[in-house]
mmCIF file of C-alpha atoms in Angstrom:
data_model
loop_
_atom_site.group_PDB
_atom_site.id
_atom_site.type_symbol
_atom_site.label_atom_id
_atom_site.label_comp_id
_atom_site.label_asym_id
_atom_site.label_seq_id
_atom_site.Cartn_x
_atom_site.Cartn_y
_atom_site.Cartn_z
ATOM 1 C CA UNK A 1 4.646 20.716 -29.487
ATOM 2 C CA UNK A 2 3.738 20.503 -33.171
ATOM 3 C CA UNK A 3 4.921 17.389 -35.043
ATOM 4 C CA UNK A 4 5.757 15.541 -31.819
ATOM 5 C CA UNK A 5 4.086 12.561 -30.228
ATOM 6 C CA UNK A 6 2.482 13.303 -26.867
ATOM 7 C CA UNK A 7 5.219 11.656 -24.808
ATOM 8 C CA UNK A 8 7.897 13.776 -26.504
ATOM 9 C CA UNK A 9 5.910 16.987 -26.256
ATOM 10 C CA UNK A 10 5.346 16.791 -22.497
ATOM 11 C CA UNK A 11 8.644 15.272 -21.409
ATOM 12 C CA UNK A 12 10.102 18.644 -20.364
ATOM 13 C CA UNK A 13 6.891 19.621 -18.582
ATOM 14 C CA UNK A 14 6.953 16.405 -16.552
ATOM 15 C CA UNK A 15 10.621 16.931 -15.666
ATOM 16 C CA UNK A 16 9.878 20.490 -14.514
ATOM 17 C CA UNK A 17 7.330 19.215 -11.976
ATOM 18 C CA UNK A 18 10.134 17.700 -9.909
ATOM 19 C CA UNK A 19 13.710 18.630 -10.820
ATOM 20 C CA UNK A 20 15.023 15.944 -8.443
ATOM 21 C CA UNK A 21 13.736 13.134 -10.655
ATOM 22 C CA UNK A 22 14.864 11.945 -14.046
ATOM 23 C CA UNK A 23 12.162 11.501 -16.665
ATOM 24 C CA UNK A 24 12.944 9.516 -19.813
ATOM 25 C CA UNK A 25 10.925 8.379 -22.808
ATOM 26 C CA UNK A 26 11.740 4.880 -24.011
ATOM 27 C CA UNK A 27 10.517 2.798 -26.919
ATOM 28 C CA UNK A 28 8.212 -0.121 -26.054
ATOM 29 C CA UNK A 29 10.786 -2.710 -27.168
ATOM 30 C CA UNK A 30 13.284 -1.515 -24.545
ATOM 31 C CA UNK A 31 10.927 -2.777 -21.823
ATOM 32 C CA UNK A 32 11.579 -6.334 -22.988
ATOM 33 C CA UNK A 33 14.982 -6.050 -21.298
ATOM 34 C CA UNK A 34 14.772 -6.532 -17.522
ATOM 35 C CA UNK A 35 17.896 -4.440 -16.915
ATOM 36 C CA UNK A 36 16.096 -1.352 -18.255
ATOM 37 C CA UNK A 37 13.233 -1.857 -15.822
ATOM 38 C CA UNK A 38 15.657 -2.351 -12.918
ATOM 39 C CA UNK A 39 17.232 1.065 -13.658
ATOM 40 C CA UNK A 40 13.888 2.825 -13.142
ATOM 41 C CA UNK A 41 11.924 3.491 -9.970
ATOM 42 C CA UNK A 42 8.666 3.480 -11.895
ATOM 43 C CA UNK A 43 7.533 2.443 -15.365
ATOM 44 C CA UNK A 44 4.622 4.359 -16.899
ATOM 45 C CA UNK A 45 2.959 2.898 -19.991
ATOM 46 C CA UNK A 46 0.547 5.056 -22.004
ATOM 47 C CA UNK A 47 -1.629 4.139 -24.960
ATOM 48 C CA UNK A 48 -1.088 0.375 -24.767
ATOM 49 C CA UNK A 49 -4.095 -1.929 -25.204
ATOM 50 C CA UNK A 50 -2.471 -5.349 -25.686
ATOM 51 C CA UNK A 51 -3.419 -7.108 -22.446
ATOM 52 C CA UNK A 52 -0.733 -9.791 -22.702
ATOM 53 C CA UNK A 53 1.980 -7.154 -23.195
ATOM 54 C CA UNK A 54 0.631 -5.110 -20.262
ATOM 55 C CA UNK A 55 0.612 -8.166 -17.984
ATOM 56 C CA UNK A 56 4.146 -9.046 -19.094
ATOM 57 C CA UNK A 57 5.528 -5.597 -18.264
ATOM 58 C CA UNK A 58 3.610 -5.498 -14.971
ATOM 59 C CA UNK A 59 5.081 -8.889 -13.990
ATOM 60 C CA UNK A 60 8.611 -7.703 -14.851
ATOM 61 C CA UNK A 61 8.091 -4.568 -12.760
ATOM 62 C CA UNK A 62 6.815 -6.606 -9.806
ATOM 63 C CA UNK A 63 9.729 -9.041 -10.087
ATOM 64 C CA UNK A 64 12.154 -6.088 -10.108
ATOM 65 C CA UNK A 65 10.215 -4.403 -7.267
ATOM 66 C CA UNK A 66 9.440 -1.354 -9.417
ATOM 67 C CA UNK A 67 6.248 0.647 -9.694
ATOM 68 C CA UNK A 68 4.013 0.182 -12.730
ATOM 69 C CA UNK A 69 1.430 2.690 -13.970
ATOM 70 C CA UNK A 70 -0.830 2.114 -16.978
ATOM 71 C CA UNK A 71 -2.640 5.139 -18.436
ATOM 72 C CA UNK A 72 -5.013 4.908 -21.399
ATOM 73 C CA UNK A 73 -7.428 7.375 -22.926
ATOM 74 C CA UNK A 74 -10.248 6.548 -25.311
ATOM 75 C CA UNK A 75 -11.803 9.913 -26.061
ATOM 76 C CA UNK A 76 -14.085 10.829 -23.172
ATOM 77 C CA UNK A 77 -13.268 7.583 -21.377
ATOM 78 C CA UNK A 78 -9.958 6.682 -19.806
ATOM 79 C CA UNK A 79 -8.415 4.677 -17.011
ATOM 80 C CA UNK A 80 -5.355 4.597 -14.787
ATOM 81 C CA UNK A 81 -4.009 1.487 -13.102
ATOM 82 C CA UNK A 82 -1.278 1.681 -10.467
ATOM 83 C CA UNK A 83 0.688 -1.289 -9.157
ATOM 84 C CA UNK A 84 3.083 -0.753 -6.240
ATOM 85 C CA UNK A 85 2.952 -4.089 -4.485
ATOM 86 C CA UNK A 86 5.733 -4.691 -1.924
ATOM 87 C CA UNK A 87 8.194 -2.098 -3.180
ATOM 88 C CA UNK A 88 9.962 -1.546 0.110
#
């Protein structure tokens, strides 16, 4: 895991938790395209603190009826926000 960003280092570990799911790491700019969000069941955003960007991605996920999870860590403090409104 040396010389890798966190999302690259743990990608295989996340995939191993459930071999029936596909786990992919995307660049933030790819989330600007609605078709990318529609291909996913869930979008997980980590380490993002721009509130307007977060609200934009959350809105796109809701419009596409996809789950949205925001995870941030600030040293000893962190938070997780989960949005799964009306996905069925």
